[in-house]
Tab-separated table of C-alpha atoms in Angstrom:
chain	number	residue	atom	x	y	z
A	1	UNK	CA	3.328	5.887	30.917
A	2	UNK	CA	0.601	7.463	28.828
A	3	UNK	CA	2.509	6.239	25.459
A	4	UNK	CA	1.977	2.597	26.853
A	5	UNK	CA	-1.153	2.492	27.816
A	6	UNK	CA	-2.311	4.606	25.115
A	7	UNK	CA	-0.358	1.228	22.565
A	8	UNK	CA	-2.280	-1.488	24.628
A	9	UNK	CA	-5.615	0.952	23.959
A	10	UNK	CA	-4.743	0.348	19.906
A	11	UNK	CA	-4.223	-3.523	20.321
A	12	UNK	CA	-7.733	-3.624	22.593
A	13	UNK	CA	-8.574	-1.537	18.779
A	14	UNK	CA	-7.229	-3.772	16.872
A	15	UNK	CA	-4.799	-0.762	15.698
A	16	UNK	CA	-1.933	-3.440	16.295
A	17	UNK	CA	0.779	-2.507	13.850
A	18	UNK	CA	-0.458	1.304	15.119
A	19	UNK	CA	-0.066	0.015	18.444
A	20	UNK	CA	3.475	-1.296	17.319
A	21	UNK	CA	5.048	1.733	16.747
A	22	UNK	CA	3.693	3.176	19.411
A	23	UNK	CA	6.196	0.066	21.802
A	24	UNK	CA	8.782	1.435	19.994
A	25	UNK	CA	8.466	4.803	20.336
A	26	UNK	CA	7.808	3.879	24.552
A	27	UNK	CA	11.414	1.338	24.642
A	28	UNK	CA	12.901	4.716	23.194
A	29	UNK	CA	12.308	7.482	25.576
A	30	UNK	CA	14.232	9.308	27.933
A	31	UNK	CA	14.550	7.987	31.160
A	32	UNK	CA	16.769	11.111	32.537
A	33	UNK	CA	13.226	13.085	33.225
A	34	UNK	CA	11.090	12.032	36.042
A	35	UNK	CA	10.700	9.254	37.545
A	36	UNK	CA	13.791	7.301	36.308
A	37	UNK	CA	12.125	3.620	37.753
A	38	UNK	CA	8.687	4.143	36.766
A	39	UNK	CA	10.324	5.073	32.756
A	40	UNK	CA	12.951	2.281	32.572
A	41	UNK	CA	9.849	0.085	34.129
A	42	UNK	CA	7.548	1.339	31.277
A	43	UNK	CA	10.537	0.169	28.339
A	44	UNK	CA	10.758	-3.222	29.875
A	45	UNK	CA	6.934	-3.433	29.401
A	46	UNK	CA	6.883	-2.210	26.192
A	47	UNK	CA	9.446	-4.150	25.061
A	48	UNK	CA	8.130	-7.172	25.922
A	49	UNK	CA	4.947	-6.301	24.724
A	50	UNK	CA	5.873	-4.898	21.796
A	51	UNK	CA	8.093	-8.468	21.814
A	52	UNK	CA	4.532	-11.342	22.301
A	53	UNK	CA	2.672	-8.663	19.750
A	54	UNK	CA	4.611	-8.404	16.374
A	55	UNK	CA	4.006	-12.704	15.241
A	56	UNK	CA	0.252	-11.343	15.405
A	57	UNK	CA	0.243	-9.145	13.766
A	58	UNK	CA	-1.274	-9.613	9.898
A	59	UNK	CA	0.637	-9.478	6.719
A	60	UNK	CA	0.627	-8.638	3.496
A	61	UNK	CA	1.488	-8.660	-0.198
A	62	UNK	CA	0.561	-7.215	-3.037
A	63	UNK	CA	1.466	-7.861	-6.501
A	64	UNK	CA	1.894	-7.045	-9.782
A	65	UNK	CA	1.256	-9.081	-12.838
A	66	UNK	CA	1.561	-8.128	-16.564
A	67	UNK	CA	3.448	-4.788	-15.880
A	68	UNK	CA	6.393	-3.306	-14.074
A	69	UNK	CA	5.200	-2.224	-10.222
A	70	UNK	CA	7.027	1.062	-11.784
A	71	UNK	CA	3.722	2.017	-13.461
A	72	UNK	CA	1.799	1.359	-11.373
A	73	UNK	CA	-0.056	3.305	-7.618
A	74	UNK	CA	-1.555	0.923	-5.414
A	75	UNK	CA	-2.978	1.514	-2.489
A	76	UNK	CA	-4.045	-0.018	0.398
A	77	UNK	CA	-7.662	1.087	2.464
A	78	UNK	CA	-6.994	4.048	0.186
A	79	UNK	CA	-3.345	4.870	2.106
A	80	UNK	CA	-0.471	4.972	-0.865
A	81	UNK	CA	1.792	2.500	-0.861
A	82	UNK	CA	5.932	2.352	-2.450
A	83	UNK	CA	6.496	1.015	-5.814
A	84	UNK	CA	9.183	-0.494	-4.153
A	85	UNK	CA	7.136	-2.496	-1.032
A	86	UNK	CA	5.041	-4.413	-4.397
A	87	UNK	CA	6.223	-8.073	-3.716
A	88	UNK	CA	6.651	-8.029	-0.466
A	89	UNK	CA	4.497	-8.490	2.828
A	90	UNK	CA	4.666	-5.229	4.777
A	91	UNK	CA	3.030	-5.216	8.018
A	92	UNK	CA	-1.673	-5.205	8.632
A	93	UNK	CA	-4.356	-4.616	10.531
A	94	UNK	CA	-6.801	-8.182	10.742
A	95	UNK	CA	-9.260	-7.636	9.229
A	96	UNK	CA	-10.124	-6.619	5.668
A	97	UNK	CA	-8.351	-4.833	3.634
A	98	UNK	CA	-9.713	-3.130	-0.730
A	99	UNK	CA	-6.230	-2.819	-2.816
A	100	UNK	CA	-6.570	-0.633	-5.510
A	101	UNK	CA	-4.367	-0.572	-8.548
A	102	UNK	CA	-3.862	2.014	-11.308
A	103	UNK	CA	-2.382	2.431	-14.247
A	104	UNK	CA	-3.697	5.135	-16.728
A	105	UNK	CA	-7.178	4.434	-17.084
A	106	UNK	CA	-7.380	1.043	-15.894
A	107	UNK	CA	-8.353	0.655	-12.075
A	108	UNK	CA	-7.949	-3.716	-10.549
A	109	UNK	CA	-9.900	-3.212	-7.151
A	110	UNK	CA	-9.253	-6.496	-4.964
A	111	UNK	CA	-10.057	-7.419	-1.501
A	112	UNK	CA	-8.612	-9.306	1.278
A	113	UNK	CA	-9.357	-10.509	4.862
A	114	UNK	CA	-6.524	-11.032	7.095
A	115	UNK	CA	-7.053	-13.427	10.238
A	116	UNK	CA	-4.845	-12.172	13.391
A	117	UNK	CA	-1.131	-13.272	12.687
A	118	UNK	CA	-2.611	-14.509	9.351
A	119	UNK	CA	-1.118	-13.739	5.250
A	120	UNK	CA	-2.707	-12.797	2.284
A	121	UNK	CA	-1.683	-12.022	-0.915
A	122	UNK	CA	-3.437	-9.435	-3.795
A	123	UNK	CA	-2.390	-10.418	-7.438
A	124	UNK	CA	-3.145	-6.953	-9.739
A	125	UNK	CA	-2.958	-8.329	-13.511
A	126	UNK	CA	-3.140	-5.712	-15.640
A	127	UNK	CA	-3.456	-5.587	-19.526
A	128	UNK	CA	0.436	-4.199	-20.357
A	129	UNK	CA	0.947	-2.421	-23.145
A	130	UNK	CA	1.508	1.277	-23.808
A	131	UNK	CA	0.210	3.946	-21.131
A	132	UNK	CA	-2.731	5.649	-22.948
A	133	UNK	CA	-1.186	9.113	-24.320
A	134	UNK	CA	-3.991	11.897	-24.880
A	135	UNK	CA	-3.575	11.476	-29.173
A	136	UNK	CA	-2.535	14.686	-30.487
A	137	UNK	CA	-5.376	17.617	-31.647
A	138	UNK	CA	-4.433	17.553	-35.412
A	139	UNK	CA	-4.676	21.749	-36.957
A	140	UNK	CA	-7.780	21.336	-37.434
A	141	UNK	CA	-8.789	20.522	-34.258
A	142	UNK	CA	-9.707	16.364	-34.836
A	143	UNK	CA	-7.304	13.957	-33.045
A	144	UNK	CA	-5.187	12.687	-34.911
A	145	UNK	CA	-5.407	7.866	-34.056
A	146	UNK	CA	-2.196	6.800	-33.132
A	147	UNK	CA	-0.524	6.174	-36.862
A	148	UNK	CA	-0.094	9.472	-37.003
A	149	UNK	CA	-3.199	9.311	-40.169
A	150	UNK	CA	-6.207	11.362	-40.887
A	151	UNK	CA	-9.467	9.171	-38.728
A	152	UNK	CA	-10.986	7.311	-40.029
A	153	UNK	CA	-14.228	7.925	-42.680
A	154	UNK	CA	-12.570	11.676	-42.948
A	155	UNK	CA	-14.093	12.639	-46.092
A	156	UNK	CA	-11.154	11.383	-48.712
A	157	UNK	CA	-9.637	8.271	-48.195
A	158	UNK	CA	-6.521	9.114	-47.281
A	159	UNK	CA	-5.092	5.430	-46.960
A	160	UNK	CA	-7.087	4.774	-49.945
A	161	UNK	CA	-5.776	7.744	-51.998
A	162	UNK	CA	-2.386	6.757	-50.662
A	163	UNK	CA	-2.601	3.075	-51.941
A	164	UNK	CA	-3.213	5.398	-56.489
A	165	UNK	CA	-1.162	5.822	-58.348
A	166	UNK	CA	0.486	2.327	-59.343
A	167	UNK	CA	3.643	0.541	-57.134
């Protein structure tokens, strides 16, 4: 079966996650077309090779600290990772990986290398606090600070002016 050969080639290339998926595809082939005995043998081989491969596939856990996982965008080797998988083991191919977490303007990058059959973990520690929000622009065209007052060093110190008049 072409799918079986493809899965075996992916294993040789070190693309174990993709190979495991291809083996599963082969086990789902419709044996009604073509030579049934050949298809059935390919399905048996695919099942057997898949079972032998799964324990060799490295596992990676990405943890987020300091913020809620829902506030972060994580990529592994440039591919987006679903936030629901943060804190969960996920299969990766053996070798080096780059994990990047982004939250607002904060970016954290970690590198990890996981051997065949190994496990690894990456922790992305964020500063936390509220996500940065663009400052609103006042009628004069200058941004206000977080408290809503005029920017520091503005003409006529508004903080001092607000305190005059006694308490």
